[in-house]
Structures are given as C-alpha cells and as structure tokens.
Amino acid sequence: MTSTEERRLQEVFRSLTRKLRINGLRLVWMPTANNGLRGEIKNDCVYIYEVDPDKAIETLKHEL
C-alpha cells in the first residue's frame, strides 16, 4: 500500500459520502487484516481489508 493508493481511496470515500449525504463515518484501510471479510462497517467506521487498491474501492462502494 502506498500513500498515493490510500489517498485515492480516501478521495473516493469523501466523494461517495458527499453524494450519498452520509456524515460521521471514518474510513480505515487495513489491507493486511485477514479475517475472511473484504470490508465491514462497525460503529462509525468503514473498514476495508482488501489488499488490491482497485478491489478496495469496489468493496468501499459495496459497503456504502
């Protein structure tokens, strides 16, 4: 994971939450977490576990 990839994921997150009018969520990308999930929302946080940046974006879209 590079800072460019993480920045891109954050930009997609901000864009989607703005379009969907979702407030109060945080994004955490944990690409090394291996718990059998691609992503999940817990409390006020969207966790993305995908290692591949493009798959991480698709998972983010699915979770939102």
C-alpha positions as a printed NumPy array, in Angstrom:
array([[  0.   ,   0.   ,   0.   ],
       [  1.331,   3.405,  -0.919],
       [  0.275,   6.813,   0.252],
       [ -0.992,   7.506,  -3.288],
       [ -3.264,   4.455,  -3.149],
       [ -4.532,   5.383,   0.29 ],
       [ -5.124,   8.972,  -0.815],
       [ -7.115,   7.717,  -3.813],
       [ -9.271,   5.52 ,  -1.563],
       [ -9.879,   8.469,   0.783],
       [-10.893,  10.663,  -2.181],
       [-13.403,   8.065,  -3.366],
       [-14.714,   7.763,   0.197],
       [-15.192,  11.539,   0.51 ],
       [-16.875,  11.741,  -2.882],
       [-19.287,   8.887,  -2.134],
       [-20.212,  10.081,   1.346],
       [-20.835,  13.573,  -0.026],
       [-23.044,  12.272,  -2.874],
       [-24.937,   9.947,  -0.542],
       [-25.156,  12.619,   2.168],
       [-23.593,  10.343,   4.755],
       [-21.959,  12.13 ,   7.669],
       [-19.941,  10.943,  10.627],
       [-18.23 ,   7.919,   9.066],
       [-14.494,   7.327,   9.085],
       [-12.535,   5.126,   6.7  ],
       [ -9.831,   2.7  ,   7.804],
       [ -7.944,   0.677,   5.201],
       [ -6.347,  -2.364,   6.817],
       [ -5.059,  -4.341,   3.819],
       [ -3.179,  -6.898,   5.887],
       [ -6.094,  -7.886,   8.114],
       [ -7.163, -11.408,   7.224],
       [-10.483, -12.125,   8.873],
       [-12.367, -13.544,   5.898],
       [-14.125, -10.249,   5.16 ],
       [-13.47 ,  -7.791,   2.335],
       [-14.908,  -4.927,   4.366],
       [-17.417,  -4.012,   7.049],
       [-18.984,  -1.123,   8.898],
       [-18.625,  -1.089,  12.672],
       [-19.982,   1.774,  14.731],
       [-18.95 ,   4.913,  12.831],
       [-16.133,   3.362,  10.823],
       [-15.866,   1.664,   7.424],
       [-13.111,  -0.95 ,   7.495],
       [-11.678,  -2.117,   4.172],
       [ -9.491,  -5.234,   4.251],
       [ -8.744,  -5.703,   0.525],
       [ -5.056,  -5.552,  -0.372],
       [ -5.575,  -4.591,  -4.025],
       [ -6.419,  -0.857,  -4.285],
       [ -8.963,  -1.319,  -7.101],
       [-10.734,  -4.087,  -5.202],
       [-10.624,  -1.908,  -2.08 ],
       [-12.544,   0.806,  -3.957],
       [-15.138,  -1.709,  -5.15 ],
       [-15.518,  -3.008,  -1.597],
       [-15.914,   0.544,  -0.313],
       [-18.706,   1.175,  -2.842],
       [-20.398,  -2.044,  -1.751],
       [-20.196,  -1.177,   1.94 ],
       [-21.671,   2.291,   1.448]])
